[in-house]
Amino acid sequence: MAGKAMECGETCTGSQNKAKTDSFVAKLSSSGQLVWSWRSGEAGSDAANGVIELSSGDVLVAGWQTVGNVAMRSITKLRGSDGTKLWTFTGFGDSAGSHGAIELVTSSSAGGVPYVLLSGIAEKPDANEMSFKSYGNAVGGKAWVCSFAESALLQGTAPQAVDILWHYKNAAYMSAKAAYATPAGDVAV
């Protein structure tokens, strides 16, 4: 994606007390012109907190979406050429009384194998405060990081929970704002 940029976030519809949010992504050219934009349009609220380009040129969007009354960590793959939604994965184990959100997505090839790191919050007792980017100020929850081999995300269908290489949760911290691979292949959270 040399010379181009992407942005992501959430839009808001409805009144302040009964607002619904939708994820959005915009891909911009090197001159700052809009190439394409995507808006989730899901039935419940959702937000895009991070976005990266995969080696295939497709785009991976990370954040959360409401399924029923549960805020679930989610990743969505968009076609890089036009922003068409290809799939969404929410199989991180969120449930009523155990909500989550992804704050950041990064990629690395440290150790020779391309992989994607996701970081955020898991096991939050309620879905309050989910429309704020800084879940570190949220009450409850555990810091959470997980990794997928990029090859699992390049497929035409959504990955499965078994495709997660590893995950880490820490109750001493309420959210993992970021996770980056060091040159040695370790992960700094």
CSV table of C-alpha atoms in Angstrom, one decimal:
chain,number,residue,atom,x,y,z
A,1,MET,CA,0.0,0.0,0.0
A,2,ALA,CA,2.9,2.3,-0.6
A,3,GLY,CA,1.9,5.9,-0.9
A,4,LYS,CA,-1.7,5.3,0.3
A,5,ALA,CA,-3.4,5.6,3.7
A,6,MET,CA,-6.4,4.1,5.5
A,7,GLU,CA,-8.4,5.5,8.3
A,8,CYS,CA,-11.1,3.8,10.4
A,9,GLY,CA,-13.5,4.6,13.2
A,10,GLU,CA,-17.2,4.7,14.0
A,11,THR,CA,-20.1,6.8,12.8
A,12,CYS,CA,-23.1,7.6,15.0
A,13,THR,CA,-26.8,7.6,14.1
A,14,GLY,CA,-29.7,8.4,16.3
A,15,SER,CA,-30.0,10.6,19.4
A,16,GLN,CA,-27.2,10.8,21.9
A,17,ASN,CA,-29.0,8.5,24.4
A,18,LYS,CA,-30.1,5.9,21.8
A,19,ALA,CA,-27.3,6.2,19.4
A,20,LYS,CA,-26.2,3.3,17.1
A,21,THR,CA,-22.6,3.2,15.9
A,22,ASP,CA,-21.3,1.6,12.6
A,23,SER,CA,-17.7,0.8,11.7
A,24,PHE,CA,-16.2,2.7,8.8
A,25,VAL,CA,-13.0,2.4,6.8
A,26,ALA,CA,-11.8,4.8,4.1
A,27,LYS,CA,-8.9,4.1,1.8
A,28,LEU,CA,-7.1,7.2,0.4
A,29,SER,CA,-4.7,7.6,-2.5
A,30,SER,CA,-1.2,9.1,-2.2
A,31,SER,CA,-2.7,12.5,-3.0
A,32,GLY,CA,-5.4,12.2,-0.3
A,33,GLN,CA,-8.3,11.4,-2.6
A,34,LEU,CA,-10.9,8.9,-1.5
A,35,VAL,CA,-10.4,5.5,-3.3
A,36,TRP,CA,-13.2,3.7,-1.5
A,37,SER,CA,-15.1,3.7,1.8
A,38,TRP,CA,-17.0,1.0,3.7
A,39,ARG,CA,-19.6,1.2,6.4
A,40,SER,CA,-20.6,-1.9,8.3
A,41,GLY,CA,-24.4,-1.4,8.5
A,42,GLU,CA,-24.8,-4.3,11.0
A,43,ALA,CA,-28.0,-4.5,13.0
A,44,GLY,CA,-26.3,-3.7,16.3
A,45,SER,CA,-23.6,-1.1,17.2
A,46,ASP,CA,-20.0,-1.7,16.2
A,47,ALA,CA,-16.7,0.2,15.9
A,48,ALA,CA,-13.5,-0.1,13.9
A,49,ASN,CA,-10.4,0.6,16.1
A,50,GLY,CA,-7.6,-0.6,13.9
A,51,VAL,CA,-6.9,-1.4,10.2
A,52,ILE,CA,-4.0,-3.0,8.3
A,53,GLU,CA,-3.3,-4.1,4.8
A,54,LEU,CA,-2.5,-7.9,4.5
A,55,SER,CA,0.1,-9.2,2.1
A,56,SER,CA,-2.7,-10.0,-0.4
A,57,GLY,CA,-3.7,-6.3,-0.6
A,58,ASP,CA,-6.9,-7.0,1.3
A,59,VAL,CA,-7.7,-5.0,4.4
A,60,LEU,CA,-8.2,-6.4,8.0
A,61,VAL,CA,-10.4,-4.2,10.3
A,62,ALA,CA,-10.4,-4.9,14.0
A,63,GLY,CA,-12.7,-3.6,16.7
A,64,TRP,CA,-16.0,-4.8,18.2
A,65,GLN,CA,-19.6,-5.5,17.2
A,66,THR,CA,-22.8,-6.1,19.2
A,67,VAL,CA,-24.4,-9.5,18.6
A,68,GLY,CA,-27.6,-9.7,20.6
A,69,ASN,CA,-26.6,-7.8,23.8
A,70,VAL,CA,-23.0,-8.8,23.7
A,71,ALA,CA,-20.1,-6.6,22.6
A,72,MET,CA,-17.8,-9.1,20.8
A,73,ARG,CA,-14.2,-8.7,19.7
A,74,SER,CA,-14.3,-8.8,15.9
A,75,ILE,CA,-12.1,-8.8,12.8
A,76,THR,CA,-13.5,-8.1,9.3
A,77,LYS,CA,-11.8,-8.7,6.0
A,78,LEU,CA,-12.4,-6.2,3.1
A,79,ARG,CA,-11.4,-6.6,-0.5
A,80,GLY,CA,-8.5,-4.2,-0.9
A,81,SER,CA,-9.5,-3.1,-4.4
A,82,ASP,CA,-13.0,-1.9,-3.6
A,83,GLY,CA,-13.8,-2.4,0.1
A,84,THR,CA,-16.3,-5.2,-0.3
A,85,LYS,CA,-16.8,-7.1,2.9
A,86,LEU,CA,-15.5,-10.7,2.5
A,87,TRP,CA,-16.1,-12.0,6.1
A,88,THR,CA,-16.3,-11.2,9.8
A,89,PHE,CA,-14.9,-13.3,12.7
A,90,THR,CA,-16.2,-13.0,16.2
A,91,GLY,CA,-15.2,-16.4,17.6
A,92,PHE,CA,-13.0,-15.0,20.5
A,93,GLY,CA,-15.3,-16.4,23.2
A,94,ASP,CA,-17.2,-13.3,24.3
A,95,SER,CA,-20.6,-13.9,25.9
A,96,ALA,CA,-23.2,-12.2,28.2
A,97,GLY,CA,-21.3,-10.9,31.2
A,98,SER,CA,-18.0,-11.3,29.3
A,99,HIS,CA,-17.7,-8.6,26.7
A,100,GLY,CA,-14.7,-7.6,24.6
A,101,ALA,CA,-13.1,-5.2,22.1
A,102,ILE,CA,-10.0,-5.1,20.0
A,103,GLU,CA,-8.1,-1.8,20.2
A,104,LEU,CA,-5.2,-2.4,17.8
A,105,VAL,CA,-4.1,-4.7,15.0
A,106,THR,CA,-0.5,-4.9,13.8
A,107,SER,CA,1.5,-7.4,11.6
A,108,SER,CA,5.0,-8.7,11.8
A,109,SER,CA,7.3,-11.2,10.1
A,110,ALA,CA,9.6,-11.5,13.1
A,111,GLY,CA,10.8,-15.1,13.2
A,112,GLY,CA,10.3,-15.6,9.5
A,113,VAL,CA,6.5,-16.3,9.5
A,114,PRO,CA,4.0,-13.5,8.8
A,115,TYR,CA,1.5,-13.1,11.6
A,116,VAL,CA,-1.1,-10.6,12.9
A,117,LEU,CA,-1.3,-9.4,16.5
A,118,LEU,CA,-4.6,-8.2,18.0
A,119,SER,CA,-4.8,-6.5,21.4
A,120,GLY,CA,-7.6,-5.1,23.5
A,121,ILE,CA,-10.0,-6.0,26.3
A,122,ALA,CA,-11.7,-9.3,27.2
A,123,GLU,CA,-14.0,-10.5,30.0
A,124,LYS,CA,-15.5,-7.1,30.6
A,125,PRO,CA,-18.6,-7.6,32.8
A,126,ASP,CA,-20.8,-5.2,30.8
A,127,ALA,CA,-20.9,-3.5,27.5
A,128,ASN,CA,-20.9,0.0,29.0
A,129,GLU,CA,-18.2,2.4,27.7
A,130,MET,CA,-17.8,0.4,24.4
A,131,SER,CA,-18.2,3.5,22.2
A,132,PHE,CA,-15.0,5.0,23.6
A,133,LYS,CA,-11.6,4.2,22.0
A,134,SER,CA,-9.8,4.1,25.3
A,135,TYR,CA,-11.0,0.9,27.0
A,136,GLY,CA,-8.2,1.3,29.5
A,137,ASN,CA,-10.5,3.7,31.3
A,138,ALA,CA,-13.3,1.1,31.4
A,139,VAL,CA,-14.2,-0.6,34.6
A,140,GLY,CA,-13.5,-4.3,34.7
A,141,GLY,CA,-12.1,-6.6,32.1
A,142,LYS,CA,-8.7,-8.2,31.3
A,143,ALA,CA,-5.9,-7.1,29.0
A,144,TRP,CA,-5.9,-9.5,26.0
A,145,VAL,CA,-3.5,-10.2,23.1
A,146,CYS,CA,-3.7,-12.9,20.4
A,147,SER,CA,-2.0,-13.9,17.2
A,148,PHE,CA,-3.1,-15.4,13.9
A,149,ALA,CA,-0.7,-16.7,11.2
A,150,GLU,CA,-1.4,-14.3,8.3
A,151,SER,CA,-2.1,-17.3,6.1
A,152,ALA,CA,-5.2,-18.1,8.1
A,153,LEU,CA,-6.5,-14.6,7.3
A,154,LEU,CA,-5.8,-14.8,3.6
A,155,GLN,CA,-8.4,-17.5,3.0
A,156,GLY,CA,-11.8,-16.8,1.3
A,157,THR,CA,-13.7,-17.7,4.5
A,158,ALA,CA,-13.4,-16.5,8.1
A,159,PRO,CA,-10.8,-18.2,10.3
A,160,GLN,CA,-11.9,-20.5,13.1
A,161,ALA,CA,-11.0,-20.3,16.8
A,162,VAL,CA,-8.5,-23.2,16.2
A,163,ASP,CA,-6.6,-20.8,13.8
A,164,ILE,CA,-5.5,-18.6,16.8
A,165,LEU,CA,-1.8,-19.4,17.3
A,166,TRP,CA,-1.8,-18.2,20.9
A,167,HIS,CA,-3.6,-15.8,23.3
A,168,TYR,CA,-2.8,-14.1,26.6
A,169,LYS,CA,-5.0,-12.5,29.2
A,170,ASN,CA,-3.9,-10.6,32.3
A,171,ALA,CA,-6.4,-9.7,35.0
A,172,ALA,CA,-3.9,-7.2,36.6
A,173,TYR,CA,-4.5,-4.8,33.7
A,174,MET,CA,-7.8,-3.8,32.2
A,175,SER,CA,-6.8,-3.4,28.5
A,176,ALA,CA,-3.9,-4.0,26.2
A,177,LYS,CA,-3.7,-0.8,24.2
A,178,ALA,CA,-1.1,-2.2,21.8
A,179,ALA,CA,1.1,-5.2,21.1
A,180,TYR,CA,4.2,-5.1,18.9
A,181,ALA,CA,6.7,-7.8,17.9
A,182,THR,CA,10.3,-7.0,18.7
A,183,PRO,CA,13.0,-7.8,16.2
A,184,ALA,CA,13.8,-11.0,18.2
A,185,GLY,CA,10.2,-12.2,17.8
A,186,ASP,CA,9.0,-11.5,21.4
A,187,VAL,CA,5.9,-9.4,21.8
A,188,ALA,CA,5.8,-6.2,23.8
A,189,VAL,CA,2.4,-5.3,25.3
